[in-house]
Amino acid sequence: MNPTIQTLLSHRSVRRYTDDPVPEEHIRSAVEAGQMASTSAAVQAYCLIRVRDPEHRRRLVELTGGQEKVARAGAFFVVCGDVRRHRVIAQRAGKPYRARLEAFLVAAIDAALFAQNMCVALESMGLGICYIGGLRNRLRDVDELLRLPGGVYPLFGLCVGVPDERPAPRPRLPVDAVLFEGGYPPDEVWLDALSSYDEEYEAYLRARGAAPKPWTRGIAESFTEPARGDLAAYYESKGADLT
Ligand SMILES: Cc1cc2nc3c(=O)[nH]c(=O)nc-3n(C[C@H](O)[C@H](O)[C@H](O)COP(=O)(O)O)c2cc1C
């Protein structure tokens, strides 16, 4: 197994960090590594906002649903889709800027690829990371706190720090439930693979001291109510066309 695959397979979200700072040079090289992720037609439709102000970090704990790690991590970032650059450049060149859902998707995909490359780089340097989707709980408040201009779409937060825990890896679906040949198989094919996964997942939760629950039960319970129902209105208010 090569060191890249070893780093990838060693991933676990880290939610407890020591007080040690994250070296600046590690952050800069991780950002560079992130930037080398593939990007749709080189549009590089993302930016990364580092939040240092302790008061802002406290406020973000509140806005992310009480996630203390947002204040405690050595560094905290907001990952944004960014089409502002494209809009401003088009305007400066006297060209119309016309974008539909495709432009929003490109920004979200580019930003996620950038962030994941960056995270792998950080992990390869011994740092721990945890994405913070809770950032989307109260996006309008996040927007106001960070004074974000139009065309900048906050997508998720990112905690980075020196790990103060080494949790067991969270088991993933069997490869045969994910990798299909030539098309989508009958549902029984992947359903069959899930019973052993449910057992493995439940054992993982039990070992972590969490309430044991098969993965499929967790999933069945996860979508009974739509989450974060005002996202479309918020992103449209920032200039996205989601049609
Ligand atoms: C986009 C995204 C948002 C996430 N948001 C949160 C979050 O708000 N809080 C948290 O503790 N973990 C968050 N996570 C971490 C996931 O819970 C975690 O990746 C998943 O359970 C798999 O566990 P692992 O990363 O340890 O392998 C998020 C992960 C992703 C990819």
mmCIF file of C-alpha atoms and ligand atoms in Angstrom:
data_model
loop_
_atom_site.group_PDB
_atom_site.id
_atom_site.type_symbol
_atom_site.label_atom_id
_atom_site.label_comp_id
_atom_site.label_asym_id
_atom_site.label_seq_id
_atom_site.Cartn_x
_atom_site.Cartn_y
_atom_site.Cartn_z
ATOM 1 C CA MET A 1 0.000 0.000 0.000
ATOM 2 C CA ASN A 2 1.473 3.379 -0.916
ATOM 3 C CA PRO A 3 1.618 6.337 1.528
ATOM 4 C CA THR A 4 -1.168 8.260 -0.276
ATOM 5 C CA ILE A 5 -3.635 5.406 0.100
ATOM 6 C CA GLN A 6 -2.455 4.859 3.656
ATOM 7 C CA THR A 7 -3.242 8.513 4.488
ATOM 8 C CA LEU A 8 -6.671 8.239 2.860
ATOM 9 C CA LEU A 9 -7.519 5.001 4.654
ATOM 10 C CA SER A 10 -6.400 6.471 7.993
ATOM 11 C CA HIS A 11 -8.992 9.251 7.822
ATOM 12 C CA ARG A 12 -11.329 9.826 10.705
ATOM 13 C CA SER A 13 -12.940 13.136 11.630
ATOM 14 C CA VAL A 14 -11.122 14.629 14.595
ATOM 15 C CA ARG A 15 -13.244 16.670 16.973
ATOM 16 C CA ARG A 16 -10.817 17.224 19.872
ATOM 17 C CA TYR A 17 -7.629 19.206 19.425
ATOM 18 C CA THR A 18 -4.676 20.184 21.596
ATOM 19 C CA ASP A 19 -3.954 23.880 22.193
ATOM 20 C CA ASP A 20 -1.015 23.742 19.787
ATOM 21 C CA PRO A 21 -1.256 26.147 16.868
ATOM 22 C CA VAL A 22 -1.483 24.860 13.320
ATOM 23 C CA PRO A 23 1.768 25.917 11.615
ATOM 24 C CA GLU A 24 1.120 28.628 9.016
ATOM 25 C CA GLU A 25 3.343 26.916 6.477
ATOM 26 C CA HIS A 26 1.250 23.735 6.811
ATOM 27 C CA ILE A 27 -1.871 25.720 6.057
ATOM 28 C CA ARG A 28 -0.355 27.415 3.042
ATOM 29 C CA SER A 29 0.953 24.191 1.543
ATOM 30 C CA ALA A 30 -2.373 22.460 2.209
ATOM 31 C CA VAL A 31 -4.186 25.282 0.414
ATOM 32 C CA GLU A 32 -1.787 24.931 -2.523
ATOM 33 C CA ALA A 33 -2.438 21.192 -2.575
ATOM 34 C CA GLY A 34 -6.169 21.936 -2.457
ATOM 35 C CA GLN A 35 -5.841 24.264 -5.399
ATOM 36 C CA MET A 36 -4.287 21.534 -7.497
ATOM 37 C CA ALA A 37 -7.524 19.539 -7.341
ATOM 38 C CA SER A 38 -9.222 19.261 -10.699
ATOM 39 C CA THR A 39 -11.488 22.218 -11.363
ATOM 40 C CA SER A 40 -14.231 22.514 -13.978
ATOM 41 C CA ALA A 41 -12.598 24.204 -17.021
ATOM 42 C CA ALA A 42 -10.122 25.814 -14.583
ATOM 43 C CA VAL A 43 -12.795 28.195 -13.250
ATOM 44 C CA GLN A 44 -11.569 27.606 -9.640
ATOM 45 C CA ALA A 45 -14.940 28.642 -8.288
ATOM 46 C CA TYR A 46 -14.148 28.640 -4.573
ATOM 47 C CA CYS A 47 -12.492 30.584 -1.802
ATOM 48 C CA LEU A 48 -11.540 29.844 1.768
ATOM 49 C CA ILE A 49 -12.178 32.292 4.578
ATOM 50 C CA ARG A 50 -10.144 31.839 7.742
ATOM 51 C CA VAL A 51 -11.861 33.069 10.886
ATOM 52 C CA ARG A 52 -9.448 34.072 13.652
ATOM 53 C CA ASP A 53 -11.414 36.600 15.714
ATOM 54 C CA PRO A 54 -12.269 34.751 18.989
ATOM 55 C CA GLU A 55 -15.617 36.540 19.247
ATOM 56 C CA HIS A 56 -16.541 35.483 15.740
ATOM 57 C CA ARG A 57 -15.495 31.941 16.565
ATOM 58 C CA ARG A 58 -17.757 31.976 19.664
ATOM 59 C CA ARG A 59 -20.625 33.265 17.558
ATOM 60 C CA LEU A 60 -19.974 30.517 15.010
ATOM 61 C CA VAL A 61 -20.217 27.894 17.764
ATOM 62 C CA GLU A 62 -23.737 29.191 18.363
ATOM 63 C CA LEU A 63 -24.571 29.364 14.662
ATOM 64 C CA THR A 64 -23.401 25.793 14.040
ATOM 65 C CA GLY A 65 -25.635 24.336 16.735
ATOM 66 C CA GLY A 66 -23.272 24.541 19.726
ATOM 67 C CA GLN A 67 -20.247 22.818 18.170
ATOM 68 C CA GLU A 68 -17.525 23.878 20.632
ATOM 69 C CA LYS A 69 -14.790 22.551 18.388
ATOM 70 C CA VAL A 70 -15.425 25.496 16.059
ATOM 71 C CA ALA A 71 -13.920 27.771 18.739
ATOM 72 C CA ARG A 72 -11.361 25.275 20.047
ATOM 73 C CA ALA A 73 -9.746 24.053 16.826
ATOM 74 C CA GLY A 74 -6.319 25.493 16.018
ATOM 75 C CA ALA A 75 -7.802 26.968 12.832
ATOM 76 C CA PHE A 76 -11.290 27.387 11.467
ATOM 77 C CA PHE A 77 -12.277 28.060 7.874
ATOM 78 C CA VAL A 78 -15.420 28.658 5.892
ATOM 79 C CA VAL A 79 -15.336 26.976 2.487
ATOM 80 C CA CYS A 80 -17.272 28.953 -0.106
ATOM 81 C CA GLY A 81 -18.295 28.517 -3.688
ATOM 82 C CA ASP A 82 -17.125 31.702 -5.372
ATOM 83 C CA VAL A 83 -18.518 32.957 -8.672
ATOM 84 C CA ARG A 84 -17.986 36.566 -7.679
ATOM 85 C CA ARG A 85 -14.590 36.564 -9.367
ATOM 86 C CA HIS A 86 -16.196 35.444 -12.636
ATOM 87 C CA ARG A 87 -18.957 38.024 -12.389
ATOM 88 C CA VAL A 88 -16.572 40.892 -11.678
ATOM 89 C CA ILE A 89 -14.168 39.817 -14.437
ATOM 90 C CA ALA A 90 -17.021 39.527 -16.973
ATOM 91 C CA GLN A 91 -18.382 42.906 -15.943
ATOM 92 C CA ARG A 92 -14.946 44.501 -16.202
ATOM 93 C CA ALA A 93 -14.637 43.094 -19.733
ATOM 94 C CA GLY A 94 -18.071 44.450 -20.646
ATOM 95 C CA LYS A 95 -19.471 40.916 -21.130
ATOM 96 C CA PRO A 96 -22.793 39.668 -19.789
ATOM 97 C CA TYR A 97 -22.559 37.155 -16.921
ATOM 98 C CA ARG A 98 -25.329 34.604 -17.355
ATOM 99 C CA ALA A 99 -25.413 31.599 -15.079
ATOM 100 C CA ARG A 100 -27.975 28.973 -14.157
ATOM 101 C CA LEU A 101 -27.946 25.997 -11.807
ATOM 102 C CA GLU A 102 -24.873 24.655 -13.633
ATOM 103 C CA ALA A 103 -22.739 27.535 -12.319
ATOM 104 C CA PHE A 104 -23.871 26.893 -8.741
ATOM 105 C CA LEU A 105 -23.168 23.177 -9.067
ATOM 106 C CA VAL A 106 -19.752 23.838 -10.549
ATOM 107 C CA ALA A 107 -18.916 26.095 -7.609
ATOM 108 C CA ALA A 108 -20.128 23.525 -5.046
ATOM 109 C CA ILE A 109 -18.245 20.672 -6.763
ATOM 110 C CA ASP A 110 -15.048 22.689 -7.228
ATOM 111 C CA ALA A 111 -15.143 23.864 -3.613
ATOM 112 C CA ALA A 112 -15.619 20.319 -2.290
ATOM 113 C CA LEU A 113 -12.762 18.937 -4.399
ATOM 114 C CA PHE A 114 -10.502 21.783 -3.265
ATOM 115 C CA ALA A 115 -11.429 21.254 0.390
ATOM 116 C CA GLN A 116 -10.947 17.504 0.295
ATOM 117 C CA ASN A 117 -7.519 17.789 -1.352
ATOM 118 C CA MET A 118 -6.607 20.326 1.297
ATOM 119 C CA CYS A 119 -7.814 18.037 4.071
ATOM 120 C CA VAL A 120 -5.849 15.075 2.769
ATOM 121 C CA ALA A 121 -2.746 17.278 2.684
ATOM 122 C CA LEU A 122 -3.369 18.389 6.277
ATOM 123 C CA GLU A 123 -3.905 14.808 7.402
ATOM 124 C CA SER A 124 -0.715 13.743 5.657
ATOM 125 C CA MET A 125 1.077 16.283 7.890
ATOM 126 C CA GLY A 126 -0.429 14.741 11.040
ATOM 127 C CA LEU A 127 -3.228 17.288 11.517
ATOM 128 C CA GLY A 128 -6.861 16.440 12.200
ATOM 129 C CA ILE A 129 -9.862 17.882 10.400
ATOM 130 C CA CYS A 130 -13.621 17.989 10.760
ATOM 131 C CA TYR A 131 -16.015 19.445 8.214
ATOM 132 C CA ILE A 132 -18.850 21.503 9.677
ATOM 133 C CA GLY A 133 -22.082 21.213 7.722
ATOM 134 C CA GLY A 134 -23.756 22.831 10.736
ATOM 135 C CA LEU A 135 -22.562 26.077 9.165
ATOM 136 C CA ARG A 136 -25.641 25.859 6.925
ATOM 137 C CA ASN A 137 -28.008 25.918 9.923
ATOM 138 C CA ARG A 138 -28.124 29.709 9.950
ATOM 139 C CA LEU A 139 -26.504 30.877 6.770
ATOM 140 C CA ARG A 140 -27.965 34.368 6.829
ATOM 141 C CA ASP A 141 -26.356 34.983 10.229
ATOM 142 C CA VAL A 142 -23.037 33.536 9.027
ATOM 143 C CA ASP A 143 -23.279 35.794 6.003
ATOM 144 C CA GLU A 144 -23.866 38.859 8.156
ATOM 145 C CA LEU A 145 -21.019 37.938 10.528
ATOM 146 C CA LEU A 146 -18.526 37.540 7.691
ATOM 147 C CA ARG A 147 -20.023 40.360 5.569
ATOM 148 C CA LEU A 148 -20.049 38.193 2.453
ATOM 149 C CA PRO A 149 -20.661 39.893 -0.889
ATOM 150 C CA GLY A 150 -22.887 38.571 -3.688
ATOM 151 C CA GLY A 151 -21.589 35.584 -5.646
ATOM 152 C CA VAL A 152 -19.913 34.041 -2.582
ATOM 153 C CA TYR A 153 -21.766 30.962 -1.328
ATOM 154 C CA PRO A 154 -20.713 29.598 2.084
ATOM 155 C CA LEU A 155 -21.013 25.795 1.872
ATOM 156 C CA PHE A 156 -19.471 24.286 5.002
ATOM 157 C CA GLY A 157 -17.006 25.008 7.748
ATOM 158 C CA LEU A 158 -13.726 23.250 8.422
ATOM 159 C CA CYS A 159 -11.976 22.731 11.767
ATOM 160 C CA VAL A 160 -8.262 21.959 11.656
ATOM 161 C CA GLY A 161 -6.025 21.211 14.603
ATOM 162 C CA VAL A 162 -3.443 19.012 16.230
ATOM 163 C CA PRO A 163 -5.401 15.862 17.187
ATOM 164 C CA ASP A 164 -6.113 15.188 20.843
ATOM 165 C CA GLU A 165 -7.955 11.952 20.066
ATOM 166 C CA ARG A 166 -7.636 9.027 17.702
ATOM 167 C CA PRO A 167 -11.117 7.654 17.163
ATOM 168 C CA ALA A 168 -11.633 4.331 15.432
ATOM 169 C CA PRO A 169 -12.332 4.679 11.711
ATOM 170 C CA ARG A 170 -16.037 4.838 10.877
ATOM 171 C CA PRO A 171 -16.839 1.810 8.685
ATOM 172 C CA ARG A 172 -17.982 2.491 5.141
ATOM 173 C CA LEU A 173 -20.371 0.599 2.892
ATOM 174 C CA PRO A 174 -18.947 -2.519 1.252
ATOM 175 C CA VAL A 175 -17.336 -1.752 -2.094
ATOM 176 C CA ASP A 176 -19.938 -3.951 -3.804
ATOM 177 C CA ALA A 177 -22.687 -1.638 -2.593
ATOM 178 C CA VAL A 178 -20.942 1.320 -4.213
ATOM 179 C CA LEU A 179 -19.087 0.074 -7.274
ATOM 180 C CA PHE A 180 -21.407 -1.080 -10.076
ATOM 181 C CA GLU A 181 -20.640 -2.353 -13.557
ATOM 182 C CA GLY A 182 -22.248 -0.830 -16.609
ATOM 183 C CA GLY A 183 -25.350 0.584 -14.960
ATOM 184 C CA TYR A 184 -27.408 0.545 -11.790
ATOM 185 C CA PRO A 185 -28.148 -2.988 -10.561
ATOM 186 C CA PRO A 186 -31.466 -4.254 -9.097
ATOM 187 C CA ASP A 187 -31.854 -2.906 -5.546
ATOM 188 C CA GLU A 188 -31.413 -6.413 -4.013
ATOM 189 C CA VAL A 189 -27.768 -6.367 -5.092
ATOM 190 C CA TRP A 190 -26.797 -3.546 -2.779
ATOM 191 C CA LEU A 191 -29.538 -4.258 -0.205
ATOM 192 C CA ASP A 192 -28.045 -7.734 0.307
ATOM 193 C CA ALA A 193 -24.711 -6.197 1.166
ATOM 194 C CA LEU A 194 -26.214 -4.028 3.885
ATOM 195 C CA SER A 195 -27.075 -6.519 6.624
ATOM 196 C CA SER A 196 -23.455 -7.253 7.474
ATOM 197 C CA TYR A 197 -22.699 -3.554 7.205
ATOM 198 C CA ASP A 198 -25.482 -2.773 9.673
ATOM 199 C CA GLU A 199 -23.891 -5.151 12.184
ATOM 200 C CA GLU A 200 -20.429 -3.687 11.659
ATOM 201 C CA TYR A 201 -21.753 -0.142 12.009
ATOM 202 C CA GLU A 202 -23.676 -0.926 15.167
ATOM 203 C CA ALA A 203 -20.568 -2.528 16.703
ATOM 204 C CA TYR A 204 -18.578 0.575 15.787
ATOM 205 C CA LEU A 205 -21.090 2.847 17.551
ATOM 206 C CA ARG A 206 -21.171 0.595 20.600
ATOM 207 C CA ALA A 207 -17.362 0.635 20.830
ATOM 208 C CA ARG A 208 -17.450 4.443 20.652
ATOM 209 C CA GLY A 209 -19.865 4.590 23.564
ATOM 210 C CA ALA A 210 -22.634 5.914 21.306
ATOM 211 C CA ALA A 211 -26.177 4.536 21.179
ATOM 212 C CA PRO A 212 -25.902 1.467 18.910
ATOM 213 C CA LYS A 213 -28.116 1.655 15.846
ATOM 214 C CA PRO A 214 -27.884 -0.135 12.485
ATOM 215 C CA TRP A 215 -26.802 2.203 9.667
ATOM 216 C CA THR A 216 -30.012 1.605 7.713
ATOM 217 C CA ARG A 217 -32.147 2.595 10.713
ATOM 218 C CA GLY A 218 -30.180 5.815 11.092
ATOM 219 C CA ILE A 219 -30.689 6.558 7.401
ATOM 220 C CA ALA A 220 -34.405 5.757 7.533
ATOM 221 C CA GLU A 221 -34.777 8.209 10.413
ATOM 222 C CA SER A 222 -32.652 10.925 8.849
ATOM 223 C CA PHE A 223 -34.935 12.101 6.094
ATOM 224 C CA THR A 224 -38.340 12.239 7.749
ATOM 225 C CA GLU A 225 -38.177 16.046 7.734
ATOM 226 C CA PRO A 226 -36.514 18.202 5.102
ATOM 227 C CA ALA A 227 -33.353 19.790 6.483
ATOM 228 C CA ARG A 228 -32.488 23.471 6.153
ATOM 229 C CA GLY A 229 -35.440 24.361 3.989
ATOM 230 C CA ASP A 230 -34.450 27.948 3.207
ATOM 231 C CA LEU A 231 -31.164 27.255 1.431
ATOM 232 C CA ALA A 232 -32.477 27.966 -2.065
ATOM 233 C CA ALA A 233 -33.876 31.341 -1.003
ATOM 234 C CA TYR A 234 -30.615 32.259 0.718
ATOM 235 C CA TYR A 235 -28.363 31.282 -2.199
ATOM 236 C CA GLU A 236 -30.682 33.055 -4.640
ATOM 237 C CA SER A 237 -30.401 36.158 -2.476
ATOM 238 C CA LYS A 238 -26.632 35.976 -3.070
ATOM 239 C CA GLY A 239 -27.120 35.914 -6.817
ATOM 240 C CA ALA A 240 -27.357 32.193 -7.601
ATOM 241 C CA ASP A 241 -29.819 31.083 -10.260
ATOM 242 C CA LEU A 242 -30.946 27.608 -9.210
ATOM 243 C CA THR A 243 -33.126 26.918 -12.246
HETATM 244 C C1 LIG B 1 -19.857 18.255 4.278
HETATM 245 C C2 LIG B 1 -19.713 17.626 5.634
HETATM 246 C C3 LIG B 1 -20.283 18.216 6.745
HETATM 247 C C4 LIG B 1 -20.076 17.686 8.017
HETATM 248 N N1 LIG B 1 -20.588 18.344 9.103
HETATM 249 C C5 LIG B 1 -20.258 17.945 10.353
HETATM 250 C C6 LIG B 1 -20.645 18.724 11.489
HETATM 251 O O1 LIG B 1 -21.320 19.760 11.380
HETATM 252 N N2 LIG B 1 -20.231 18.298 12.703
HETATM 253 C C7 LIG B 1 -19.487 17.168 12.885
HETATM 254 O O2 LIG B 1 -19.134 16.854 14.036
HETATM 255 N N3 LIG B 1 -19.126 16.392 11.823
HETATM 256 C C8 LIG B 1 -19.477 16.764 10.565
HETATM 257 N N4 LIG B 1 -19.076 16.035 9.469
HETATM 258 C C9 LIG B 1 -18.267 14.809 9.660
HETATM 259 C C10 LIG B 1 -19.090 13.558 9.334
HETATM 260 O O3 LIG B 1 -19.991 13.306 10.370
HETATM 261 C C11 LIG B 1 -18.105 12.401 9.141
HETATM 262 O O4 LIG B 1 -17.264 12.682 8.058
HETATM 263 C C12 LIG B 1 -18.826 11.068 8.884
HETATM 264 O O5 LIG B 1 -19.604 10.695 9.982
HETATM 265 C C13 LIG B 1 -17.822 9.967 8.599
HETATM 266 O O6 LIG B 1 -16.938 9.829 9.695
HETATM 267 P P1 LIG B 1 -15.367 10.030 9.517
HETATM 268 O O7 LIG B 1 -15.127 11.360 8.833
HETATM 269 O O8 LIG B 1 -14.804 10.014 10.909
HETATM 270 O O9 LIG B 1 -14.873 8.913 8.683
HETATM 271 C C14 LIG B 1 -19.320 16.509 8.183
HETATM 272 C C15 LIG B 1 -18.790 15.881 7.047
HETATM 273 C C16 LIG B 1 -18.992 16.415 5.799
HETATM 274 C C17 LIG B 1 -18.386 15.724 4.596
#
